[in-house]
Tab-separated table of C-alpha atoms in Angstrom:
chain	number	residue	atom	x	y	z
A	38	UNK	CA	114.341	127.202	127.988
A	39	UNK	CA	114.654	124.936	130.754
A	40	UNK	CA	115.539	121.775	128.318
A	41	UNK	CA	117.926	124.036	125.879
A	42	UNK	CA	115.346	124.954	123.434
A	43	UNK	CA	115.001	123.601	120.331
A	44	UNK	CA	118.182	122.443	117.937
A	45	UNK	CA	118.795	123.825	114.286
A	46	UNK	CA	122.168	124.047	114.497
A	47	UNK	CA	124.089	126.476	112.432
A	48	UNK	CA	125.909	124.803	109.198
A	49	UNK	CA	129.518	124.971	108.613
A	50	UNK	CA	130.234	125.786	112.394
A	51	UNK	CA	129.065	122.581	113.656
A	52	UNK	CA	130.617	120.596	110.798
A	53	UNK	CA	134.268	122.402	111.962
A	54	UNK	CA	133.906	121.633	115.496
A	55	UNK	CA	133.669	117.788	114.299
A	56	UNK	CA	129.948	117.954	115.337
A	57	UNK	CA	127.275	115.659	113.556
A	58	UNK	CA	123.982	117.834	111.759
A	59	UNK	CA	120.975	116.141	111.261
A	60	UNK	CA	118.604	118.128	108.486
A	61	UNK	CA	115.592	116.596	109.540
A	62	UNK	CA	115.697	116.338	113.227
A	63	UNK	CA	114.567	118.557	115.808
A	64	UNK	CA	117.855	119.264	117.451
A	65	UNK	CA	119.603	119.583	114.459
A	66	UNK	CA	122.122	117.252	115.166
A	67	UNK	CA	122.792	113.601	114.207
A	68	UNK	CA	121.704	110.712	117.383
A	69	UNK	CA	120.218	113.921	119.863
A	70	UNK	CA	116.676	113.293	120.269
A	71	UNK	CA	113.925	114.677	122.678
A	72	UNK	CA	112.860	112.860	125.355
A	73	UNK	CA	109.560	113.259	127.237
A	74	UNK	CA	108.729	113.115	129.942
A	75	UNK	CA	112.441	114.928	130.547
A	76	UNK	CA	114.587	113.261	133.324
A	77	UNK	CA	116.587	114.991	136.096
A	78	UNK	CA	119.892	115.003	133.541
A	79	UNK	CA	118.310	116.635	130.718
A	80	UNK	CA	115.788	116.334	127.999
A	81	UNK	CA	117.943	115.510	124.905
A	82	UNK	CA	119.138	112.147	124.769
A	83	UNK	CA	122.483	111.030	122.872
A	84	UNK	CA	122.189	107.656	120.790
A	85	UNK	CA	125.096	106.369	119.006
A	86	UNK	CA	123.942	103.533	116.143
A	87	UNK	CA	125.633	100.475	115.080
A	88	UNK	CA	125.086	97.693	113.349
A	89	UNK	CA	125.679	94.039	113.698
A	90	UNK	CA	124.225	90.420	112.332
A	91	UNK	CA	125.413	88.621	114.958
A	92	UNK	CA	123.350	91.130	117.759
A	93	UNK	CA	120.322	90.808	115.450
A	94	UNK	CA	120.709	94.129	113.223
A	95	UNK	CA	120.712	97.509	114.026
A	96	UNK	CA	121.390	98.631	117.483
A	97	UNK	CA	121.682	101.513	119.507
A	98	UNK	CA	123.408	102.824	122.598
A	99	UNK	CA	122.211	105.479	125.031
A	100	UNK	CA	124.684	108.056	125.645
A	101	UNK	CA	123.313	109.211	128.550
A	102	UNK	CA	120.845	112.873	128.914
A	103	UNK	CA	121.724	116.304	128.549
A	104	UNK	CA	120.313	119.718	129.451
A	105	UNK	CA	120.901	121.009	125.563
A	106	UNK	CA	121.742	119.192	122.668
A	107	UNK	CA	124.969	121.219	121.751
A	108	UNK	CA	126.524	118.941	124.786
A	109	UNK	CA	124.591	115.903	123.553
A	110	UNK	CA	125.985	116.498	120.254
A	111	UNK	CA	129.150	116.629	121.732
A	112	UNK	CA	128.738	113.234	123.338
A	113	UNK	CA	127.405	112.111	119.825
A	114	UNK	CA	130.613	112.726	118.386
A	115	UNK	CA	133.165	111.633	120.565
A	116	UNK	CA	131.347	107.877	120.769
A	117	UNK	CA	131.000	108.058	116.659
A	118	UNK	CA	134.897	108.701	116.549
A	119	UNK	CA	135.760	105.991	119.217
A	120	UNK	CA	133.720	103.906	117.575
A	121	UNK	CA	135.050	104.522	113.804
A	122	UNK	CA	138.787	103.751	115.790
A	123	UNK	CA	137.269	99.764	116.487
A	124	UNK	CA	138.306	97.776	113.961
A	125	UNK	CA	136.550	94.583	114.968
A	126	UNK	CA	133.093	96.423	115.099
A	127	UNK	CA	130.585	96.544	111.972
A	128	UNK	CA	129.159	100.253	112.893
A	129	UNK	CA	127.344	101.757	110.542
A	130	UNK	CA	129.015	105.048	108.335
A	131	UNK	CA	128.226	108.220	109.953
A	132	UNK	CA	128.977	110.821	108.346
A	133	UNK	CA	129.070	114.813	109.806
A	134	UNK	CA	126.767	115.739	107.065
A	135	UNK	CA	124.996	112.928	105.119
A	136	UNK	CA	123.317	115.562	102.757
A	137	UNK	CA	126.038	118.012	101.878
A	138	UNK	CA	127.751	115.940	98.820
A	139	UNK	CA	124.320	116.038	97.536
A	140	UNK	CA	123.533	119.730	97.650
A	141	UNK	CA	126.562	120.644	97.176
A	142	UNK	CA	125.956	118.517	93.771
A	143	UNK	CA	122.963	120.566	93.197
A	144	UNK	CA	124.861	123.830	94.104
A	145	UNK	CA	127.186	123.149	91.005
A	146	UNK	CA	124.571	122.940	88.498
A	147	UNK	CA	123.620	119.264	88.727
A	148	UNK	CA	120.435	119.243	89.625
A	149	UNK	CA	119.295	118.230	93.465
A	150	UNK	CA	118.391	114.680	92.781
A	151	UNK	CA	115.401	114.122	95.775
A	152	UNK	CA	115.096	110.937	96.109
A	153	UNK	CA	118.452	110.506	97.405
A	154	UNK	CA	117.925	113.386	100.060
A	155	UNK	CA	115.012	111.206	101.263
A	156	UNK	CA	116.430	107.813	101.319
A	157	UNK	CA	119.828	108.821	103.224
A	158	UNK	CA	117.135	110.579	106.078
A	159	UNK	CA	115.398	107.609	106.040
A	160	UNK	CA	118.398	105.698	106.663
A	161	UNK	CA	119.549	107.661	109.308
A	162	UNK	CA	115.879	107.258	111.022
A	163	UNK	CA	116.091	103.408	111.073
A	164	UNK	CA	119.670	103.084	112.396
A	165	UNK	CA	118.678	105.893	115.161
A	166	UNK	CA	115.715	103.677	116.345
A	167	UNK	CA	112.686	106.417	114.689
A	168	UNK	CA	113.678	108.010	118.113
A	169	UNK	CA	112.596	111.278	116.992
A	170	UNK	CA	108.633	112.218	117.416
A	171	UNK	CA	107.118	113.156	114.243
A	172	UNK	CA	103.391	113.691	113.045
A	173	UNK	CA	101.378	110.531	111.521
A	174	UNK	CA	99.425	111.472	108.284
A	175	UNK	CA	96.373	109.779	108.441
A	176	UNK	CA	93.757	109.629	105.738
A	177	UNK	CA	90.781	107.849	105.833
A	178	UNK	CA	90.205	107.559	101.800
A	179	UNK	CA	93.465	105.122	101.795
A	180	UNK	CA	93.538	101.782	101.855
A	181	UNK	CA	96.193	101.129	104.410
A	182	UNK	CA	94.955	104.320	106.474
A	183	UNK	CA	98.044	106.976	105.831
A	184	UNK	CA	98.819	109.552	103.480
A	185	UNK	CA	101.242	108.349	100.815
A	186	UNK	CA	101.437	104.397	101.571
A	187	UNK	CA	99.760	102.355	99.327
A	188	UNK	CA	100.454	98.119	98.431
A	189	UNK	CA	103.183	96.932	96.574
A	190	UNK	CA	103.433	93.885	95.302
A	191	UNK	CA	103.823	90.711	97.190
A	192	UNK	CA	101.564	91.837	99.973
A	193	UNK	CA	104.168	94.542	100.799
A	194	UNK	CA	103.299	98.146	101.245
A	195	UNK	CA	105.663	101.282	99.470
A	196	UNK	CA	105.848	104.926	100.119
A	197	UNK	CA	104.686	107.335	97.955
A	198	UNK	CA	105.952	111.117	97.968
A	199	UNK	CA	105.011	113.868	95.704
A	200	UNK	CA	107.515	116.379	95.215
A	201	UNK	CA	107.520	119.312	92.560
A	202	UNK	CA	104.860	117.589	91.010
A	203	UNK	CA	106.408	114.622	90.684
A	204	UNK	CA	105.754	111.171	92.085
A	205	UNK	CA	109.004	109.275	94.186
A	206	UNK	CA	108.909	105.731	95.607
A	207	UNK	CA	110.619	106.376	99.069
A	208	UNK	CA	110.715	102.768	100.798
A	209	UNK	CA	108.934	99.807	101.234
A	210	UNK	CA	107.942	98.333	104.466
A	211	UNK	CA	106.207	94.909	105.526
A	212	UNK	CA	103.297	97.147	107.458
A	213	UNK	CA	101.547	99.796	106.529
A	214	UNK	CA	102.850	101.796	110.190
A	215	UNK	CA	106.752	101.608	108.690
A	216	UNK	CA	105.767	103.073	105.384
A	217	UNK	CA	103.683	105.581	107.259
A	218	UNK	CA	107.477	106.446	109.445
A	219	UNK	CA	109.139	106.707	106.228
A	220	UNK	CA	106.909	108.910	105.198
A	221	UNK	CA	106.787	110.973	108.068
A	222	UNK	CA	110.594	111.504	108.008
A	223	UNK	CA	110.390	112.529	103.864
A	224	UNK	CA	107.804	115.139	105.119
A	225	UNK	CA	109.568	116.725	107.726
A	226	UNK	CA	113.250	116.912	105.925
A	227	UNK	CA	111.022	118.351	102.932
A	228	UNK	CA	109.321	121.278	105.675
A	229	UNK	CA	113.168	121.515	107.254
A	230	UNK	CA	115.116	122.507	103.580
A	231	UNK	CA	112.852	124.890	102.680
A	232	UNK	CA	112.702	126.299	106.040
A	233	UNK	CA	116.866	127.088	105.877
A	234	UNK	CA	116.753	127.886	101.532
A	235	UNK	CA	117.914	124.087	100.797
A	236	UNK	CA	114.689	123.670	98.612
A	237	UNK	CA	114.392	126.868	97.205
A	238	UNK	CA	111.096	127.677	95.329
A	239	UNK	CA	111.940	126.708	91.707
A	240	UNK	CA	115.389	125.032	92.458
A	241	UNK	CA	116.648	122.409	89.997
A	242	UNK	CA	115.379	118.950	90.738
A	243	UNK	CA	117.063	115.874	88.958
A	244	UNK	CA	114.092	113.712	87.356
A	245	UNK	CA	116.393	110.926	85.775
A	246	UNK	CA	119.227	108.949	87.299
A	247	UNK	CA	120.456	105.658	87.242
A	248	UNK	CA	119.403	105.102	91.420
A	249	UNK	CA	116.600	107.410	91.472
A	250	UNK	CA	112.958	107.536	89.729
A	251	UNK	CA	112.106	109.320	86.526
A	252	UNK	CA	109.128	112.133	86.793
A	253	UNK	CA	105.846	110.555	86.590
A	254	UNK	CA	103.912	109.805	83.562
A	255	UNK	CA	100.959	110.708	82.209
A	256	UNK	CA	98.213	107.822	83.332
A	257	UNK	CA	97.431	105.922	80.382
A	258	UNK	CA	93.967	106.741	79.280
A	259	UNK	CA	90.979	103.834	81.014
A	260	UNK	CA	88.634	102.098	78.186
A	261	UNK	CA	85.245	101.229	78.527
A	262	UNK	CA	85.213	97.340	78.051
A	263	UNK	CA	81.873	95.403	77.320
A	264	UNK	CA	80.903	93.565	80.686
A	265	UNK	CA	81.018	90.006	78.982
A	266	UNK	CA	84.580	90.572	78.322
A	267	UNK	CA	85.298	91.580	81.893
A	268	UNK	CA	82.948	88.813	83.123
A	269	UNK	CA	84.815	86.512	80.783
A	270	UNK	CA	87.991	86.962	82.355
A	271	UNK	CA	87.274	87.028	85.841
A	272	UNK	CA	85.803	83.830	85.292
A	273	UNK	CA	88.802	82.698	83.569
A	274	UNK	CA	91.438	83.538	86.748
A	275	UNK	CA	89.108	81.721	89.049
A	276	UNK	CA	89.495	78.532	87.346
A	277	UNK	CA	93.267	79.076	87.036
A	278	UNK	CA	93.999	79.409	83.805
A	279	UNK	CA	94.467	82.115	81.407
A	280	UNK	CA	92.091	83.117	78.505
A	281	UNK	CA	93.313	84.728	75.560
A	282	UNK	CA	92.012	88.522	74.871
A	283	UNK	CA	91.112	87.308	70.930
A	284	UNK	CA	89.907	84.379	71.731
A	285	UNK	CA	87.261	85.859	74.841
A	286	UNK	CA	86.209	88.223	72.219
A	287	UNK	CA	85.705	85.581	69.443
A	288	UNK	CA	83.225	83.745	72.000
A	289	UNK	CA	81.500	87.035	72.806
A	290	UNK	CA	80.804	87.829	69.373
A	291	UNK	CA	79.634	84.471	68.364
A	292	UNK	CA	77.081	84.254	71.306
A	293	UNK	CA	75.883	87.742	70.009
A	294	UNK	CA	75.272	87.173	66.563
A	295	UNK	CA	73.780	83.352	67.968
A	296	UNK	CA	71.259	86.139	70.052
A	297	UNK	CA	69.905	87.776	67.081
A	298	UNK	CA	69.797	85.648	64.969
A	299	UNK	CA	67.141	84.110	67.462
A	300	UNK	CA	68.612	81.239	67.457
A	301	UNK	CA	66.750	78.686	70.266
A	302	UNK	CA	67.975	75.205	69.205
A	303	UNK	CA	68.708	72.561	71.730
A	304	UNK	CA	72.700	71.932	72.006
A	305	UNK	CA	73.205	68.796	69.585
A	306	UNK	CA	70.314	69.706	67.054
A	307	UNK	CA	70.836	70.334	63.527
A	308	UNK	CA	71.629	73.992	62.686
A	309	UNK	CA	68.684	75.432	60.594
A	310	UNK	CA	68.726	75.093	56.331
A	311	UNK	CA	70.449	77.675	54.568
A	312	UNK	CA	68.416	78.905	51.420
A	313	UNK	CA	64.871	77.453	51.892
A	314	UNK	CA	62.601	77.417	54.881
A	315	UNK	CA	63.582	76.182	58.231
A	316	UNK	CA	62.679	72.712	59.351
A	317	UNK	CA	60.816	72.360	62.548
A	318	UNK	CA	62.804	70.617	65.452
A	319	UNK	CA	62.553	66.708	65.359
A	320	UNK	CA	60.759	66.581	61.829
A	321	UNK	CA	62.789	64.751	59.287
A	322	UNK	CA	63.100	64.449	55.500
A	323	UNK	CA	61.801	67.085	53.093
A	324	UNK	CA	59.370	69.594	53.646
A	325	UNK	CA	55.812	68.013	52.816
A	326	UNK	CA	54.366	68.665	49.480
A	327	UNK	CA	57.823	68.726	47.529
């Protein structure tokens, strides 16, 4: 192709020519990203990441453009090594393959633990800038509009991931468009691994770790309240205070046996005589004709 063609670069080889790989990116190599419209140089972009408090966070440098992303890669690596000689700079730790101690991990019987896999690409994606162009999963039954991002607490919003039919809390975000990235990224390294055998069909997946999220539990069974209870304790929270369950139910219970029983005294009247007839409201003394 005119631009190089697409990445995927080949494992081991890469890593031995002191090249950086990138699972979940298009090119297939850490920092080379796609650029379109493509300029004169070349349509894959190097960007080298580093991170400082004093310039306000993460930052990142263009390389410059290049017609494939073997020479961008190239580019990649000889700023990541000058920059890992600077002493005095806070970069952040790049590493030729991020994912490899995990799999390999997984290779030895250990169990591939998944959330891991998806935080380090997430990682990777905020330092880089989310310069690579991914699909957005919208859904329209969600609350904050995408696939997989739902609120957290504190008026913060998490992602969500299902894998192996398990349930994985990816990242949290302050908008509902960040978790929507993260989850983007999770969804694409996912489609990547199985695409070159690292997520084999039926591969071990770790489920418990200190670090990582157990597999999801069983939703604990709903029960059918009464309304008044329910009515009882909304109440309750909107005049700021708190309601005990026992004590919501105790007042329930005596309004219902007050209801039929009939009961239709005024509030401050005498409650009816036990063991004789009533006495009509107001009257007073014994009943006539004792």
């Amino acid at each position: 192709d005119a631009d190089g063609g697409g990445g995927g670069a080949p494992e081991g080889e890469e890593e031995a020519d002191g090249l950086y790989i990138c699972r979940w990116c298009e090119s297939g190599y850490r920092g080379v990203y796609r650029t379109d419209p493509a300029p004169p140089a070349g349509a894959w972009e190097g960007v080298l990441a580093s991170y400082s408090e004093r310039e306000g966070g993460h930052q990142q440098r263009s390389l410059g453009h290049f017609p494939t992303p073997r020479e961008a890669a190239e580019a990649f690596a000889a700023a990541a090594r000058s920059q890992a000689a600077q002493p005095g700079r806070n970069g952040v730790v790049l590493r030729q393959d991020a994912l490899e101690p995990i799999l390999e991990e997984a290779r030895q019987g250990g169990g591939l633990d998944i959330l891991r896999v998806l935080r380090v690409s997430v990682r990777e994606d905020l330092e880089d800038g989310h310069r690579e162009r991914l699909a957005t999963f919208v859904s329209q039954r969600s609350e904050s509009g995408f696939k997989g991002v739902h609120k957290s607490g504190g008026g913060r919003w998490q992602t969500q991931v299902y894998f192996e039919g398990n349930l994985y809390h990816a990242g949290h975000a302050e908008t509902p468009e960040a978790c929507a990235r993260i989850f983007s990224v999770c969804m694409k390294l996912v489609d990547k691994m199985k695409e070159d055998g690292s997520l084999a069909q039926g591969s071990s997946v770790k489920r418990s770790r200190r670090g990582s999220l157990p597999e999801q539990r069983q939703p604990t069974p709903l029960l059918v309240r009464p309304r008044g209870e329910v009515v009882a304790e909304e109440l309750a929270a909107a005049a700021g205070c708190r309601v005990p369950p026992k004590r919501i139910k105790s007042v329930l219970a005596r309004a219902a046996l007050e209801r039929s029983a009939g009961s239709t005294r005024e509030v401050g009247s005498a409650p009816p005589a036990t063991g004789g007839s009533a006495q009509p409201a107001g009257s007073g003394g014994n009943a006539a004709g004792a």
